[in-house]
Short mmCIF file of C-alpha atoms and ligand atoms in Angstrom, two decimals:
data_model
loop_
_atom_site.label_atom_id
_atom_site.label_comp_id
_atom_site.label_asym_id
_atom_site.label_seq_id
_atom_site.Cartn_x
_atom_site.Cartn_y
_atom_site.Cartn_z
CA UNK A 1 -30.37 -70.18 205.21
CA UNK A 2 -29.00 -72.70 202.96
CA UNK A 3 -29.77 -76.48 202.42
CA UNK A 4 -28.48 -78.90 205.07
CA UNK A 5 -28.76 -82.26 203.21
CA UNK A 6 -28.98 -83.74 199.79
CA UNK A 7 -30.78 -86.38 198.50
CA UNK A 8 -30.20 -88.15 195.47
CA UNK A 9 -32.27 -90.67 193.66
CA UNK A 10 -30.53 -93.75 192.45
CA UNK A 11 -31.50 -95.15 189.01
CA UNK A 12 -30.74 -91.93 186.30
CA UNK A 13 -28.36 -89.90 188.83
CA UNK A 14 -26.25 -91.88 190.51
CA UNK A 15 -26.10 -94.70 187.98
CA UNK A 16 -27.47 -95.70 184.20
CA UNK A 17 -29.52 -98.41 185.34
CA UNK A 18 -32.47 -96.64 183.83
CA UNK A 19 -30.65 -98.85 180.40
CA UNK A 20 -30.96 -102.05 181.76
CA UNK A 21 -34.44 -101.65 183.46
CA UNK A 22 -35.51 -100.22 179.84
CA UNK A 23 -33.85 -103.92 178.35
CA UNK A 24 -35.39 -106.28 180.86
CA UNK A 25 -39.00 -104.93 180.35
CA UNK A 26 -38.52 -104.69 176.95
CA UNK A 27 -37.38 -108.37 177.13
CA UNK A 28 -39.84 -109.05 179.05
CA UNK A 29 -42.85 -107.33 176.72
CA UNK A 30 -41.29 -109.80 173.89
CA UNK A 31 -41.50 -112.89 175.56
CA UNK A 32 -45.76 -112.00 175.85
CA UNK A 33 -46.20 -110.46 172.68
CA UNK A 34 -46.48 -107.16 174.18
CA UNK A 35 -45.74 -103.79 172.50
CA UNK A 36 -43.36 -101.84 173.97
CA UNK A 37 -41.11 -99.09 173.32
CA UNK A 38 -38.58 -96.04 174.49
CA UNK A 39 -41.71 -94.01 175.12
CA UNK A 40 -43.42 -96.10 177.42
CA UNK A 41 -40.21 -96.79 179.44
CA UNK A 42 -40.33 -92.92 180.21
CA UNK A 43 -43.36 -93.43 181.94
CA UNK A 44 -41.30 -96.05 184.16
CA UNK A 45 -39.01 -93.64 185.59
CA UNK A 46 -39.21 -93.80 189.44
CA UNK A 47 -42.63 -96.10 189.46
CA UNK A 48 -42.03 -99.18 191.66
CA UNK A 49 -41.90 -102.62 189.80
CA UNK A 50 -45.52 -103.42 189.69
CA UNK A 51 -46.91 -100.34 188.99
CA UNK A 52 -44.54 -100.08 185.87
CA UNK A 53 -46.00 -103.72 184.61
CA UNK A 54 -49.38 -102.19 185.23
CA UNK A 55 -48.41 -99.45 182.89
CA UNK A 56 -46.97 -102.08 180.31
CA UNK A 57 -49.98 -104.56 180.39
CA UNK A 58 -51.95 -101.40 179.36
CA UNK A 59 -50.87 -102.80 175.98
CA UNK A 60 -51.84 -106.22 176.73
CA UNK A 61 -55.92 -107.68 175.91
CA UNK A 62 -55.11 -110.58 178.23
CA UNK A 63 -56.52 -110.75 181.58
CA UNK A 64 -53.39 -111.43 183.94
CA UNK A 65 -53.95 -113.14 187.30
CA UNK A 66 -52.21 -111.57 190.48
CA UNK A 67 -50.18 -114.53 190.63
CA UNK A 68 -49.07 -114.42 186.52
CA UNK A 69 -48.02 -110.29 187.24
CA UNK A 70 -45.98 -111.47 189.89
CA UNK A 71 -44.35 -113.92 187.94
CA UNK A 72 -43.75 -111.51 184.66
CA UNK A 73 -42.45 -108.87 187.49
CA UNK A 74 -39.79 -111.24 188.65
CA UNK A 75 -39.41 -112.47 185.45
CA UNK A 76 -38.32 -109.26 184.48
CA UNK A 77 -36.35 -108.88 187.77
CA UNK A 78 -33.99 -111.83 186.63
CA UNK A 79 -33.30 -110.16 183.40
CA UNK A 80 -32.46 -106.75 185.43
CA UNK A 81 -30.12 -108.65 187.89
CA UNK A 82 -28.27 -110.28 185.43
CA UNK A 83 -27.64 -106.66 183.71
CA UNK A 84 -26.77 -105.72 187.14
CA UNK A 85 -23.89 -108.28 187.59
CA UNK A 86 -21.77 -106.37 184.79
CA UNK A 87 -22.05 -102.98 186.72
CA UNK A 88 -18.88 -101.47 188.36
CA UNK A 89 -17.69 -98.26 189.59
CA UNK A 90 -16.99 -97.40 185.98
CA UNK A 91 -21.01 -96.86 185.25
CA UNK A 92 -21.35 -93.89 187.95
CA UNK A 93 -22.60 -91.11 185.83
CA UNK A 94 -20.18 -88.07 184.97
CA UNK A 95 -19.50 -85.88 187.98
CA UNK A 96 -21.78 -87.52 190.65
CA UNK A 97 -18.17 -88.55 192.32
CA UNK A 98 -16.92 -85.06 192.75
CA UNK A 99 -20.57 -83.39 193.73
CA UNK A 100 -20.47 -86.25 196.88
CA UNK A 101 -16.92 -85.37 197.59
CA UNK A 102 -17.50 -81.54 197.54
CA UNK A 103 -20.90 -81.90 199.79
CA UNK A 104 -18.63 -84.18 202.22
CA UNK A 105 -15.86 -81.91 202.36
CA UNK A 106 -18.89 -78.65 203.11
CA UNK A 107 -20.54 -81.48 206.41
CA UNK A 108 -23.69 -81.37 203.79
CA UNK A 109 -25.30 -84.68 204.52
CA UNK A 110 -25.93 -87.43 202.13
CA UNK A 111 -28.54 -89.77 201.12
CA UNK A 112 -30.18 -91.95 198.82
CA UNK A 113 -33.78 -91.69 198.41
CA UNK A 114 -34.70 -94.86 195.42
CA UNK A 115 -37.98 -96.38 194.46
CA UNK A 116 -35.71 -99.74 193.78
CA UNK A 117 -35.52 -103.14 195.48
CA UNK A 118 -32.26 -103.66 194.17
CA UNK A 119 -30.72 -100.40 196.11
CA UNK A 120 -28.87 -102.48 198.42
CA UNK A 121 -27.52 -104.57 195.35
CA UNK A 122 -26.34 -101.73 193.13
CA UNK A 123 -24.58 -99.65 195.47
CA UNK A 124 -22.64 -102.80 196.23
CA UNK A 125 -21.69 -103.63 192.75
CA UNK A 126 -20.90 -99.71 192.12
CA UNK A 127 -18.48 -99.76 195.92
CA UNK A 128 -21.01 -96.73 197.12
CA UNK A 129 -22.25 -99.27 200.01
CA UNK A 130 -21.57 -97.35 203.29
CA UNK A 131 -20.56 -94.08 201.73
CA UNK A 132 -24.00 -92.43 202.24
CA UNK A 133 -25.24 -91.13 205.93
CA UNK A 134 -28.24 -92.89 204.71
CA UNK A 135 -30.22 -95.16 202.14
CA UNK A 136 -33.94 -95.22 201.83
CA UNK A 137 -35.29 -97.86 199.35
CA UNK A 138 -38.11 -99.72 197.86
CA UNK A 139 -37.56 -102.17 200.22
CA UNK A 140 -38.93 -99.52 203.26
CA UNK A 141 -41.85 -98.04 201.28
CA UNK A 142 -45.38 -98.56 200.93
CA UNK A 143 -46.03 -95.72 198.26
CA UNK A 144 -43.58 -95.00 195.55
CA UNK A 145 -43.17 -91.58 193.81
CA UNK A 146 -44.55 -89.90 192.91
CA UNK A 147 -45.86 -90.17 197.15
CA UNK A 148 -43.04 -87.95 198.70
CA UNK A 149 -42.93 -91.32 201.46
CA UNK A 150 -38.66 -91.95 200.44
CA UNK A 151 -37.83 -89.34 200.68
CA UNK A 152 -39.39 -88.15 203.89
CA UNK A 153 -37.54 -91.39 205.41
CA UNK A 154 -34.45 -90.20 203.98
CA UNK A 155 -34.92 -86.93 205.93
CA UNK A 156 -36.09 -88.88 209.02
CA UNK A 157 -33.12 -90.76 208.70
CA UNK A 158 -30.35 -88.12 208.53
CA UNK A 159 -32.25 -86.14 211.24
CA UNK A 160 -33.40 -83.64 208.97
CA UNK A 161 -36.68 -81.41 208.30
CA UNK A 162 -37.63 -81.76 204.91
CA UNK A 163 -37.33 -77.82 204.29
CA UNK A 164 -33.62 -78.60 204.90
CA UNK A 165 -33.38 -80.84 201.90
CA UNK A 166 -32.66 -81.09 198.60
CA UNK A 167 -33.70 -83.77 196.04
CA UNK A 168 -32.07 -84.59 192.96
CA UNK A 169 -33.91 -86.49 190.25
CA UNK A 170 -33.94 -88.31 186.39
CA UNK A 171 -37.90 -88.73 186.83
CA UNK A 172 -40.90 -86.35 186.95
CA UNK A 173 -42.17 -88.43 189.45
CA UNK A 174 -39.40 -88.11 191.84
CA UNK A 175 -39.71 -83.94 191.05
CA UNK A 176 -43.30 -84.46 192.35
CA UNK A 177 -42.65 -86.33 194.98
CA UNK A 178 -39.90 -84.09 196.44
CA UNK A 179 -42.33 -80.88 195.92
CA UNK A 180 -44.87 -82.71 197.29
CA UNK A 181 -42.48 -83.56 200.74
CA UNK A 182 -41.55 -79.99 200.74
CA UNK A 183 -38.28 -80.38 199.57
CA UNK A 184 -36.53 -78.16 196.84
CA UNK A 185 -36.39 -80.43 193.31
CA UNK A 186 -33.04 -80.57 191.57
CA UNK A 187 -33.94 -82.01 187.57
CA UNK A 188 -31.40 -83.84 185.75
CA UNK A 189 -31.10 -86.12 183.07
CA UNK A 190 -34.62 -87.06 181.86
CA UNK A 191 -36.00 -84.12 184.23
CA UNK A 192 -33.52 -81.58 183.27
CA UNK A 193 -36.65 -80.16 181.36
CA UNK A 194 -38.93 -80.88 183.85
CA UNK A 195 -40.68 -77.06 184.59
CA UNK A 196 -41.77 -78.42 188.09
CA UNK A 197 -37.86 -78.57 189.39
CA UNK A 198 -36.31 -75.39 190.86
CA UNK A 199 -33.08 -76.19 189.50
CA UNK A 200 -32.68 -78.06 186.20
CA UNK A 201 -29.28 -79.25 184.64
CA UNK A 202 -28.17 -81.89 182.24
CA UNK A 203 -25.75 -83.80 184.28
CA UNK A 204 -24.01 -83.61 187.75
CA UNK A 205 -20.81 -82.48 185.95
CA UNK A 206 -22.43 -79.37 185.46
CA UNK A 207 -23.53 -78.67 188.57
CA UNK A 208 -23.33 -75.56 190.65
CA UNK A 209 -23.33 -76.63 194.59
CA UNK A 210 -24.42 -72.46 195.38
CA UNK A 211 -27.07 -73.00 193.22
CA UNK A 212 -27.70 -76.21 194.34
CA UNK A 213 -27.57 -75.06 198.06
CA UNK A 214 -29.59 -72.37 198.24
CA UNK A 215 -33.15 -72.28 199.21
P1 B16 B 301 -36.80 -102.32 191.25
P2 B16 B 301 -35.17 -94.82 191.29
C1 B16 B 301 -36.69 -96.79 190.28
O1 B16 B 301 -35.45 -96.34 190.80
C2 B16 B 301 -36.62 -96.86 188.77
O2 B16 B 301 -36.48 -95.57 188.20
C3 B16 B 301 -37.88 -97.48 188.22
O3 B16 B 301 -37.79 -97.59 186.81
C4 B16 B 301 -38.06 -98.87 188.86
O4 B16 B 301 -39.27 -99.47 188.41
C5 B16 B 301 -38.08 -98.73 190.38
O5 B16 B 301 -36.88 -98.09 190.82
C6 B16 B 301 -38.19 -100.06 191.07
O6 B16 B 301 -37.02 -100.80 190.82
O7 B16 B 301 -37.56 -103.17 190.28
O8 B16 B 301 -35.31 -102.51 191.17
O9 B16 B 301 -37.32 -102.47 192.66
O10 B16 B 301 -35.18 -93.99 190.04
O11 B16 B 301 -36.26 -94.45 192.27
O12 B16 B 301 -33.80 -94.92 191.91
MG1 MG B 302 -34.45 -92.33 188.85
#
């Protein structure tokens, strides 16, 4: 039997937000002095907001109230939104367009499965909003990858087992969390060398949907 539904992560498949996340932090890490760098970001990838400023403040001697984190974490959310107002249809990676068409065209469902708050937002600005059988978010989670908890509601929500799905991810953590949800783990991107993922490739354009498909 082959794979029923596909699940993509947002930020680093879909779209190159990872960029602009990677700028506002690193904005961000300026303003307080803090080191930061390309390396660090990588440990970023799929973590929700807070947890990522936990991993940035590792940096940091200063002893940060709740309240302060909150307000460097939205800080850093304004810088990210403002990146996010110059994003079009024109920043959807190479061949993520033609994968969605050819899994429409085969009745394989579709779905996003994101660790971001700003899901909602992005998929507007990139004209995706209302194209997917279903969106699970940051916004619907308690536990962010790499907790397999999005993309189990992404299954829920297309009426799916999770044996029947198929993740595809820029982020170790997203590769654990699928494995860890019992899904088969599609690498690209960042994870395209990610040993954990069943399938690994550098981009979408060079994907195989057989190989993609299969269990
Ligand atoms: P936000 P994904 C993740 O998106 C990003 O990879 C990660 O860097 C970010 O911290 C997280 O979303 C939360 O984003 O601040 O917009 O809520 O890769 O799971 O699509
Ligand atoms: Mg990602």
């Amino acid at each position: 039997m082959s794979k029923r539904a596909v699940i993509f992560d947002l930020d680093g498949v879909i779209v190159s937000t990872d960029e602009f996340h990677y700028e506002a932090w690193k904005q961000m890490a300026e303003d307080e002095g803090i080191y930061f760098d390309k390396k660090i970001n990588e440990r970023l990838r799929g973590v929700s907001r807070m947890e990522s400023l936990e991993i940035i403040l590792e940096r940091s001697e200063t002893l940060y109230t709740l309240q302060k984190k909150e307000d460097l974490a939205e800080r850093k959310n304004n810088y990210y939104r403002n990146l996010l107002n110059t994003l079009s249809e024109m920043d959807i990676l190479p061949g993520v367009m033609n994968v969605l068409k050819a899994l429409k065209e085969l009745g394989i469902k579709i779905a996003i499965g994101s660790s971001s708050k700003n899901t909602p937002f992005i998929l507007e600005r990139i004209k995706l909003d209302g194209y997917f059988d279903a969106v699970a978010d940051g916004n619907e989670i308690k536990y962010s990858k790499p907790h397999p908890e999005v993309f189990l509601l992404a299954a829920a929500k297309l009426g799916m087992d999770a044996f029947e799905c198929v993740v595809i991810e820029d982020a170790d953590a997203g590769i654990e969390a699928a494995n860890a949800g019992g899904m088969k783990a599609v690498g690209v991107g960042f994870a395209a060398n990610c040993l954990n993922a069943k399938y690994r490739i550098k981009d979408l354009s060079l994907i195989s949907i057989d190989e993609l498909l299969k269990d």
